[in-house]
Every structure is written in structure tokens, then in C-alpha cells.
Coordinates of C-alpha atoms and ligand atoms in Angstrom, one line a residue:
X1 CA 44.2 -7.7 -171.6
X2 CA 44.9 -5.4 -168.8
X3 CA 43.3 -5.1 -165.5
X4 CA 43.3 -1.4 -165.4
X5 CA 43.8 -0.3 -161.2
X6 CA 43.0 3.0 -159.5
X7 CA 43.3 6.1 -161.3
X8 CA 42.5 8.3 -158.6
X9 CA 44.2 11.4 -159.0
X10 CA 47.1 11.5 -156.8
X11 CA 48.3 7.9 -156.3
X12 CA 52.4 7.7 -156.6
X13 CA 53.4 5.9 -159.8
X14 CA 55.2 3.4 -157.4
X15 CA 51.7 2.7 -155.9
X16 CA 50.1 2.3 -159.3
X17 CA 53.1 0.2 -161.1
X18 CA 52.6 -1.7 -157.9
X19 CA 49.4 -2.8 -157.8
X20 CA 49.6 -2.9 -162.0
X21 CA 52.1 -5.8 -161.7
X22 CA 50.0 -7.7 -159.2
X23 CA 47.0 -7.5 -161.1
X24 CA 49.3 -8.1 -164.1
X25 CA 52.1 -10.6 -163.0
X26 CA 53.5 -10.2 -166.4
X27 CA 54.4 -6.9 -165.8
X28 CA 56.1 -7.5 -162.7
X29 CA 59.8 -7.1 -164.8
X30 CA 58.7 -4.0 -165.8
X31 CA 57.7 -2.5 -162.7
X32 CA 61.0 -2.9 -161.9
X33 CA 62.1 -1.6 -165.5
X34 CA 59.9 1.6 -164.6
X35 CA 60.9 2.3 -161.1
X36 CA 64.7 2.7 -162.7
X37 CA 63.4 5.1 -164.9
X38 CA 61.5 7.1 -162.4
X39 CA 64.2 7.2 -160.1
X40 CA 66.8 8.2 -163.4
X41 CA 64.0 11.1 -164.5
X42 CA 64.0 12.7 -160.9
X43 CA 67.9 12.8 -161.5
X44 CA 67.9 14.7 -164.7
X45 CA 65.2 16.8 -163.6
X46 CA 67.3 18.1 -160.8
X47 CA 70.5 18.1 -163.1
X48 CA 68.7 20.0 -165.7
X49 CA 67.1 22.3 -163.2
X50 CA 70.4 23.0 -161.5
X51 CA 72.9 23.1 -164.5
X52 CA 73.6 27.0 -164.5
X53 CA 74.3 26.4 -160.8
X54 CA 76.7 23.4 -161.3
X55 CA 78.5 24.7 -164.1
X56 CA 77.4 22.1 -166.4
X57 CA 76.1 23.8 -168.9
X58 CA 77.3 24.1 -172.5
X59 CA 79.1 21.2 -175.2
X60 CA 81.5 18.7 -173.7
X61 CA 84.9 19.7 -173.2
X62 CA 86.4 16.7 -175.2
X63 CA 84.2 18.6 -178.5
X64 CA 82.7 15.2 -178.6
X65 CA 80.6 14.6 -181.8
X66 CA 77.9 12.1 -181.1
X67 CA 77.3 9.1 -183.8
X68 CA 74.2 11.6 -185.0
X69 CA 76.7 14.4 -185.8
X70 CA 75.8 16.8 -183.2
X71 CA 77.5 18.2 -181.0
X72 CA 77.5 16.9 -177.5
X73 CA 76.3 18.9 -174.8
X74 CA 78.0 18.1 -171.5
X75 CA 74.0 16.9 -170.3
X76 CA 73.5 14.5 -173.4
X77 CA 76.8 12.7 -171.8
X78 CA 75.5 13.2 -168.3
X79 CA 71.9 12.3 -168.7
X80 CA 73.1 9.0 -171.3
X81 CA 75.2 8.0 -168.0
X82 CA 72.4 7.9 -165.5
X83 CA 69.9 5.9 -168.1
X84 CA 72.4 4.0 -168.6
X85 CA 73.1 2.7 -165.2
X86 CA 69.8 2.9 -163.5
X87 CA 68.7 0.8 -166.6
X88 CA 71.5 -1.9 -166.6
X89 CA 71.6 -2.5 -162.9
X90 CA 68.1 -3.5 -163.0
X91 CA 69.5 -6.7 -164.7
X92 CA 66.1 -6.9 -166.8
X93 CA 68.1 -5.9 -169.9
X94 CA 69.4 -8.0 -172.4
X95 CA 70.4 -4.9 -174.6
X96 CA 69.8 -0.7 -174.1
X97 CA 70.6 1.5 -177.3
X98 CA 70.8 5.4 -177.1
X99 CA 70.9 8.5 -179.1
X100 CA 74.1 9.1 -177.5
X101 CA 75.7 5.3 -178.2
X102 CA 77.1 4.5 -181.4
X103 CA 75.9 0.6 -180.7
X104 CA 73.7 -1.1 -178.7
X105 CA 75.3 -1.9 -175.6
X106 CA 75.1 -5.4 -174.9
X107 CA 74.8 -6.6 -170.9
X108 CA 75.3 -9.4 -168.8
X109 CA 72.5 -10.6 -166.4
X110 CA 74.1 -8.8 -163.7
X111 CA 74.0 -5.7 -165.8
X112 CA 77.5 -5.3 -166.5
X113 CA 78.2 -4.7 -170.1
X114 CA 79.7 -7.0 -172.2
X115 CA 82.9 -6.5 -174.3
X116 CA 84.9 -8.7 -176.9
X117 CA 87.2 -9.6 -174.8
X118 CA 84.9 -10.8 -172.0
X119 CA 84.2 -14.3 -171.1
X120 CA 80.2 -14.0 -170.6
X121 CA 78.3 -16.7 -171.8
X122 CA 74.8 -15.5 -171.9
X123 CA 72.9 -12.7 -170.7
X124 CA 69.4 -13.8 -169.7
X125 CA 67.7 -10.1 -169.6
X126 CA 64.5 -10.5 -170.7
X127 CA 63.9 -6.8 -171.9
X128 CA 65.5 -3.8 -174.8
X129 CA 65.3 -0.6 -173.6
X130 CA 65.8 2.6 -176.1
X131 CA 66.0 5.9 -175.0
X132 CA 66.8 9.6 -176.0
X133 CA 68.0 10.7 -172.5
X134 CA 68.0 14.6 -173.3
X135 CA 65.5 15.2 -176.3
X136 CA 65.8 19.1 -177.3
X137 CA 69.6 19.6 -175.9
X138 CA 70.0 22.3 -177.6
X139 CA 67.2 24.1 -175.6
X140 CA 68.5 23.4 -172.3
X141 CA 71.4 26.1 -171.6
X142 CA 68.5 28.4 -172.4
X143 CA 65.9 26.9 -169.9
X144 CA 63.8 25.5 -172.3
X145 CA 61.9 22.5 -171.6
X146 CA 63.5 19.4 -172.4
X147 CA 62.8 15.7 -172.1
X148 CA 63.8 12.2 -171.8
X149 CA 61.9 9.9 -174.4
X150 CA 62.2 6.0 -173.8
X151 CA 60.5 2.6 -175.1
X152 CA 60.7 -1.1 -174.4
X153 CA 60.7 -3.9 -176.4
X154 CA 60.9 -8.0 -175.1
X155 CA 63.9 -9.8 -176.1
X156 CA 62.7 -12.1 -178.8
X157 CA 65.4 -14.2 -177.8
X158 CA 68.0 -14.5 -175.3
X159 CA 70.6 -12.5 -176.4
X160 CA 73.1 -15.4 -176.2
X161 CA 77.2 -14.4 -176.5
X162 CA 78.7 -18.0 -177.6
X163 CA 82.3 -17.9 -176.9
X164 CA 82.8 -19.5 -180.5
X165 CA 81.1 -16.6 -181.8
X166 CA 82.7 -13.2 -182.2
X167 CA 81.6 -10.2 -180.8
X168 CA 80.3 -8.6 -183.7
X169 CA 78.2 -11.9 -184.5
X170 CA 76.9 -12.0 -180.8
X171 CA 76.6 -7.7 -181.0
X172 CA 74.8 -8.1 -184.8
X173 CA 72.1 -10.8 -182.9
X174 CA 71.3 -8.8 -180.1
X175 CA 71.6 -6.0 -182.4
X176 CA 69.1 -7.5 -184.2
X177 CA 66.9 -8.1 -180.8
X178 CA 66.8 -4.0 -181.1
X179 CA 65.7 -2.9 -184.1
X180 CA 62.0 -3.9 -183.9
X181 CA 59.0 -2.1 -185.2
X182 CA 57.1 0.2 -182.7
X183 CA 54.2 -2.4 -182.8
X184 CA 56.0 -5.0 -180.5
X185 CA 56.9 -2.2 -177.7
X186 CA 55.9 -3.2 -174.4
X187 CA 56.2 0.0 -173.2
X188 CA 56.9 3.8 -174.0
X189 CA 56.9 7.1 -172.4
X190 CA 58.9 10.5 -171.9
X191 CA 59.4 12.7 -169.2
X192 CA 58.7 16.3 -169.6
X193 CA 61.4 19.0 -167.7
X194 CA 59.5 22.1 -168.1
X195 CA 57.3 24.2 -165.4
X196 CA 56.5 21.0 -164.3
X197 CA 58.6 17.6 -164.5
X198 CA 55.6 14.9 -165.6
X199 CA 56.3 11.5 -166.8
X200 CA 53.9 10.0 -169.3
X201 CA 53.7 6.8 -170.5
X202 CA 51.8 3.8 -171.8
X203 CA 52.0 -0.1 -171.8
X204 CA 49.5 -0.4 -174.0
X205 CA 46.8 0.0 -172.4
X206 CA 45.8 3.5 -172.0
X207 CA 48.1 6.9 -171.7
X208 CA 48.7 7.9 -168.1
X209 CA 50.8 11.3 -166.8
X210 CA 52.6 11.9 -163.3
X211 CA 53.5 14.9 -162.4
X212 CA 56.6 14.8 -159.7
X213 CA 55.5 16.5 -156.6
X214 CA 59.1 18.0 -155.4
X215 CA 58.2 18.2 -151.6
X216 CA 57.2 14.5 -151.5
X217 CA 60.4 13.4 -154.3
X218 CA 57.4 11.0 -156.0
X219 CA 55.6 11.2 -159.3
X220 CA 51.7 11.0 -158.6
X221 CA 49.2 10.8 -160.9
X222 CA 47.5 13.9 -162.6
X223 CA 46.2 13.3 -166.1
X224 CA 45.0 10.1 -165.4
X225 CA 43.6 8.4 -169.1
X226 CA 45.1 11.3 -171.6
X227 CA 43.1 11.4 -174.6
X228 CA 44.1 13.3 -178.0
X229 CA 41.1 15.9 -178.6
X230 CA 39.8 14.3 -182.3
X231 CA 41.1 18.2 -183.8
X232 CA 42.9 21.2 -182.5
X233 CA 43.9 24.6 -184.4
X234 CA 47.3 24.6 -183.4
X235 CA 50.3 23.2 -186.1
X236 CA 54.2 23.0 -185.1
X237 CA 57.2 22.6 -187.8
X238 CA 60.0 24.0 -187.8
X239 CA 58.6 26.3 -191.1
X240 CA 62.1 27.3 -191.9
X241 CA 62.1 24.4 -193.5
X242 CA 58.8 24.5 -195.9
X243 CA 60.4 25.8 -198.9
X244 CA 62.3 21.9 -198.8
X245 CA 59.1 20.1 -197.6
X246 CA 57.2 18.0 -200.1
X247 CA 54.3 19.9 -201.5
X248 CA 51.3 18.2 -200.4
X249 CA 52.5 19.7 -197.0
X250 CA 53.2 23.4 -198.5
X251 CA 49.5 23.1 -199.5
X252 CA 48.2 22.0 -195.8
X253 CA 50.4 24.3 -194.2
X254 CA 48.7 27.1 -196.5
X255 CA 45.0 25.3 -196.3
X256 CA 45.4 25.9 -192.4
X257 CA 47.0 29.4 -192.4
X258 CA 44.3 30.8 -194.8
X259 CA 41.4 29.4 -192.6
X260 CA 40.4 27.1 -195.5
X261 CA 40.8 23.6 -193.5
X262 CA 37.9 21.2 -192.8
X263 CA 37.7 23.1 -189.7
X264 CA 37.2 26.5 -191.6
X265 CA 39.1 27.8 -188.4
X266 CA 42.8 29.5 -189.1
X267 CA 45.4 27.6 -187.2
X268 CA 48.1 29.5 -184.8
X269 CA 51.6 28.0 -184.8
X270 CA 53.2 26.7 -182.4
X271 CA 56.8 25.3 -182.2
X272 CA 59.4 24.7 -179.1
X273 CA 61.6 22.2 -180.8
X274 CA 62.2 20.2 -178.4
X275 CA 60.0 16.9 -179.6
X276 CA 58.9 16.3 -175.8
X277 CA 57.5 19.4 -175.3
X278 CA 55.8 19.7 -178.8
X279 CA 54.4 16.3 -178.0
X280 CA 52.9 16.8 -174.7
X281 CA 51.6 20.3 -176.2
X282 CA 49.9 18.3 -178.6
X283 CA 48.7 15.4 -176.6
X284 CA 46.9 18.0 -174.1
X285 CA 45.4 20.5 -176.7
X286 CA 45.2 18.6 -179.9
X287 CA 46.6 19.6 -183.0
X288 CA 49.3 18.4 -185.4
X289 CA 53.4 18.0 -184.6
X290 CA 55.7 17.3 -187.7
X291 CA 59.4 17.0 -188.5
X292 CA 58.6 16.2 -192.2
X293 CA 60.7 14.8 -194.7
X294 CA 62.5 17.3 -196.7
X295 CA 64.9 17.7 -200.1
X296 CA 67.4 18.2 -197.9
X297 CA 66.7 15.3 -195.5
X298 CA 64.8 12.8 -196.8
X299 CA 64.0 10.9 -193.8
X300 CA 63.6 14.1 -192.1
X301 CA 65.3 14.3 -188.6
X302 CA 63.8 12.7 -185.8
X303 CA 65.4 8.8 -184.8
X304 CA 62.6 6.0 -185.7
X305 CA 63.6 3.7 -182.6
X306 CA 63.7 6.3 -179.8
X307 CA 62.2 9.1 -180.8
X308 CA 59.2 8.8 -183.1
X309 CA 58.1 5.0 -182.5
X310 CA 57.8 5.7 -178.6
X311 CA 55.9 8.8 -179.3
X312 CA 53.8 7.0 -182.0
X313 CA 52.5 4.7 -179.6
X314 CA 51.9 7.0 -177.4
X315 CA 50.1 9.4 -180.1
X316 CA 48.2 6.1 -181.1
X317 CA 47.3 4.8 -177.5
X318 CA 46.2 8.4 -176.7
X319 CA 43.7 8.1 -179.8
X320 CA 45.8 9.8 -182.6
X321 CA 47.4 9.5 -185.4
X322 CA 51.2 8.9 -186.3
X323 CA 52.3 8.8 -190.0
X324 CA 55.6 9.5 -192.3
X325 CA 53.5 11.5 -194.3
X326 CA 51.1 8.1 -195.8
X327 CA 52.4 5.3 -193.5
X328 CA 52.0 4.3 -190.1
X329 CA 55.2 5.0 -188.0
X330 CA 54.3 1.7 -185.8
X331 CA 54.6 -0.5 -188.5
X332 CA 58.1 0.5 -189.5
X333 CA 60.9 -1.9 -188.6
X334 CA 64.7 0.0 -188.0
X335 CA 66.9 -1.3 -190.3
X336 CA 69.9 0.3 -188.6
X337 CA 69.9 1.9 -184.7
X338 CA 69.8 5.5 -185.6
X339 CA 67.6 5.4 -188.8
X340 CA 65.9 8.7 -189.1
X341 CA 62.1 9.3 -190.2
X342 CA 59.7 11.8 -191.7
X343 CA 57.1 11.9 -188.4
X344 CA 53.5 13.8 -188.6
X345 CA 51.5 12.9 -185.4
X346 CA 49.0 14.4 -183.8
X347 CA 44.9 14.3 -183.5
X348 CA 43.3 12.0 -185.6
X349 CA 41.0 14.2 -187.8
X350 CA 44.2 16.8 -188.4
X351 CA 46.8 14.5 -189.5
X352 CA 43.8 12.3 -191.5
X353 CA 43.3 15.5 -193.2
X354 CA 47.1 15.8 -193.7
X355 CA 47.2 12.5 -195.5
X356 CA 44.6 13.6 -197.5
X357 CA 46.8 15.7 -199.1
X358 CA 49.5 13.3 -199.8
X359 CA 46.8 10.7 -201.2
X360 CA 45.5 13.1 -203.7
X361 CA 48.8 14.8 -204.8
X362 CA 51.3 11.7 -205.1
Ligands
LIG1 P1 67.8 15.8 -179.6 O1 68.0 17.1 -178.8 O2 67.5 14.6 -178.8 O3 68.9 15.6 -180.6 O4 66.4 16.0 -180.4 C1 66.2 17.2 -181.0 C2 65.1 17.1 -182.0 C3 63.7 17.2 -181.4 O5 63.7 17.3 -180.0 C4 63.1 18.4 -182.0 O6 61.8 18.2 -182.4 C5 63.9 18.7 -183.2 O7 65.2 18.1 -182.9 C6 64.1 20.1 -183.5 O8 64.9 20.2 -184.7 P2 65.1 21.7 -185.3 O9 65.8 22.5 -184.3 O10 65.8 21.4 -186.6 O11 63.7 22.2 -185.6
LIG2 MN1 70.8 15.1 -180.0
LIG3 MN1 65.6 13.9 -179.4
LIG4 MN1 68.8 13.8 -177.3

């Protein structure tokens, strides 16, 4: 288990992955893994921050669609590009799949990425990294927080390209190396661009939030230990929806807006719609965040590898709860890269009271 090190308010997140790698020398590739994702976070920060003044605001020019069907904003492309490279070049990566990537991208041990048509033999990156670089894109133009959600998974193998293979043998292996269940990540975080820019994350052992401190350019600690209060009064859905949800979530949606919960208390709504923000919202105050599945969508919307696994374990880690409705989003493995899922996370007693619901009706 982890030696845990000082959680002094304060200390930079270089100082703490530091000294967590010594006292951990197993995490010593991820330090590394982490200070590329630190230094990529600053960079949309400032790029999100400063979009109205640079001009890039608004969808990409090409009309690109992404694989998802949305429409790409010009800072999905943008932000997909810096996580991309500061990822790859830490040469930790066997393999880094995105919202905004049809495939995995498969690299070499140098970091480059490897094509059909190149001659690389192996790649010996030891790590899978999955990320949503800009989570609530369509916020941003509007200056509404937004976020970068990421998790990472060990290579359960090295992600070996045999020349006698072809590509989509070598690509469907290390394909394979991806879609893992949110119980074998190694790691998982997201940063927050909102009044603040804070990067919260866990490797299992504990939740932990940074807040970058603009006049020093580091992240230091401020919500050292973040724990889930057990209940809050606050729900957020996207209620536009409810006439398509299932209806043991009509009735717990009603329970809580008539005051007739377990807590007896009425619940206020709350909903940004950017996941990130909801999250964090959640995480701090308690309460209960769900993109349910719906007639319309039944999987609901959010992306099971790099959306709601990384914020599961987070949830989890934090001491909440993380379900489709009945089942525990950790246990769920991807069967394809952008496989969506119903998600309902949140404090433990609110989303056990949720499920309640769904045991007795279903
Ligand atoms: P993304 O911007 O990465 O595609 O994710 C958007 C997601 C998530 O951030 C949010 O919770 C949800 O979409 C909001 O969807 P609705 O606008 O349909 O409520
Ligand atoms: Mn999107
Ligand atoms: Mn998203
Ligand atoms: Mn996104």
C-alpha cells in the first residue's frame, strides 16, 4: 500500500509527486506520466482562458465531425493536440485513446506514433492513458467552466507490433490493452477551468486537489484528502430529459423535489453540464450527478473509458458511490473505445437511496 507524504497545504504537486515516487518507486513512471499532464493542463487553462482574445473560439473550420458525432470545436482539436503530445513524448505510453480520436493511437517507445506502413517492432511503454481533453466544449465560447478528465491504466502487455502481423492485428491487441474496466486504473483525475484552475486526482489511494497558483505557474495543494459528505440536498440532470428517463428515476427525482426523501429535506437543482464542473460541485458539497440512461439513449451519454470510469474512481476513492442505475461503473469492462454509459455518482447515502428505487421497481 501507499506511503502517503506531506499534505501540508501548499506543497507544489511536483514536490508531492516527487517525494510520492520515492516513497513509492513504483510510481516513479507516473510521476513522470503526471508532470506531462500538469504541464498540458496549465496549457489549456491559458488557451481556454484566452480564446476570445486569440480568436479561437467557435467549431473548426474544416466542420469536422468527431467519431462521437459532435461537432468539433476548434479547442476539442487544440486541447486533443497538447494531450496528445505532452503524453506521447513522455515515452511511458504504449497506447493513449481520446474523445477526440477515432482509434487508439498506438506509439513507439520514443513516442512517435506508429502507422501501418512503419517498420517499428515494439513499443515498450509501460502505461494507457485515456483522456477527454475538453469535457463540456460546448460551454466554453460562453465562459463556462470546462475541464480535462484523464485515467491510466498499465499495459497488461507490451503492446508488441510484429512485422508479420498487420496493423489492424497489432492496433486490435493494443486496442485490446485499452479497453479495461475502471478497477485496474492506476490513476485518474480531471482538471477544473473555472474561477479557479484545480487538478484533482487519485492513484488509489486517497483524492487530492491543486489549485494552480497563476503568479508562481505551479499547482499546490489545497483540498488535501477530499472526502464526499455521506448526503447532500443538491441533484444535477439535465431534467429536460426526465420524461425519457426510466421511472424509478422520475419517482426519485419527485421523492426529492417534494421533500419526501430519507432526508425529509427538498433538494435544489443544480446543473452546469459540463461533467467536470458537476463533479467537482458534487465532490465538495455532496449530493447526486447523473446522465441517466434514457428511451432515447439507452446507454445515456457520457464515454465509459474517459469519462465516467475516471470519475467513478474518483467518486469511489473520495467515499461515494458510482452506478448505471444498479451496477458499479468500476466493474464495467469497454467493449469498444467510445462505449457510452448510464452514470449516477455521487454521495453514498443519496445514490444508495437512488438504487433503492431501481431495486424495488425493476
Ligand atoms: P464533452 O464536451 O466532452 O463532449 O462532454 C459533454 C458531456 C458532459 O460534460 C456533460 O455532463 C454532458 O455532456 C452534458 O450533456 P447535455 O448538454 O446533453 O446535458
Ligand atoms: Mn465532445
Ligand atoms: Mn466530456
Ligand atoms: Mn470533450
Amino acid at each position: 500500500s501507499f506511503v502517503n507524504v506531506c499534505e501540508e497545504t501548499g506543497v507544489t504537486l511536483s514536490r508531492y509527486m516527487m517525494e510520492m515516487a520515492r516513497e513509492n518507486p513504483e510510481l516513479s513512471e507516473v510521476e513522470s506520466i503526471f508532470s506531462s499532464v500538469q504541464t498540458a493542463c496549465k496549457t489549456i487553462s491559458n488557451l481556454v482562458r484566452r480564446s476570445s482574445i486569440r480568436g479561437i473560439t467557435g467549431l473548426e473550420d474544416s466542420g469536422s465531425i468527431n467519431i462521437q458525432g459532435e461537432e468539433q470545436k476548434k479547442l476539442d482539436v487544440i486541447t486533443n493536440n497538447v494531450l496528445k503530445r505532452a503524453l506521447q513524448y513522455t515515452g511511458k505510453l504504449a497506447t493513449i485513446a481520446s474523445e477526440e480520436e477515432d482509434t487508439p493511437v498506438l506509439l513507439d517507445n520514443r513516442g512517435n506514433a506508429v502507422y501501418s506502413n512503419d517498420v517499428l517492432l515494439e513499443s515498450e511503454g509501460r502505461y494507457v492513458a485515456v483522456f477527454d481533453p475538453l469535457d463540456g466544449s460546448s460551454n466554453v465560447d460562453a465562459g463556462i467552466p470546462t475541464g480535462t478528465i484523464f485515467g491510466i491504466f498499465e499495459s497488461p502487455e507490451e503492446c508488441e507490433i510484429d512485422l508479420e502481423d498487420d496493423m489492424d492485428i497489432a492496433a486490435r491487441q493494443c486496442l485490446s490493452n485499452t479497453l479495461q474496466p475502471g478497477t485496474q486504473l492506476v490513476a485518474a483525475g480531471y482538471c477544473l477551468y473555472s474561477s479557479a484552475t484545480t487538478l484533482v486526482f487519485t492513484m488509489g489511494n486517497g483524492v487530492n486537489g491543486f489549485t494552480l497558483d497563476e503568479q508562481i505557474g505551479e499547482f499546490v495543494l489545497t483540498h488535501p484528502n477530499i472526502r464526499i459528505p455521506n448526503r447532500g440536498k443538491i441533484y444535477s440532470f439535465n431534467e429536460s430529459n426526465r420524461n425519457d428517463w426510466d421511472e424509478p428515476l422520475v419517482q426519485y427525482i419527485n421523492a426529492l423535489q417534494a421533500g419526501k426523501g430519507e432526508s425529509g429535506k427538498r433538494y435544489s437543482s443544480r446543473y452546469i453540464g459540463s461533467m467536470v464542473a458537476d463533479v467537482h460541485r458534487t465532490l465538495l458539497y455532496g449530493g447526486i450527478f447523473g446522465y441517466p440512461a434514457d428511451k432515447k439513449n439507452m446507454d445515456g451519454k457520457l464515454r465509459l473509458l474517459y469519462e465516467a470510469a475516471p470519475m467513478a474512481f474518483l467518486v469511489e476513492q473520495a467515499g461515494g458511490l458510482a452506478l448505471t442505475g444498479k451496477t458499479r461503473i468500476m466493474d464495467l469492462k469497454p467493449k469498444k473505445v467510445h462505449q457510452r454509459v448510464p452514470c449516477i455518482l455521487g454521495s453514498r447515502d443519496d445514490v444508495a437511496e437512488m438504487r433503492k428505487y431501481y431495486e424495488t421497481m425493476s
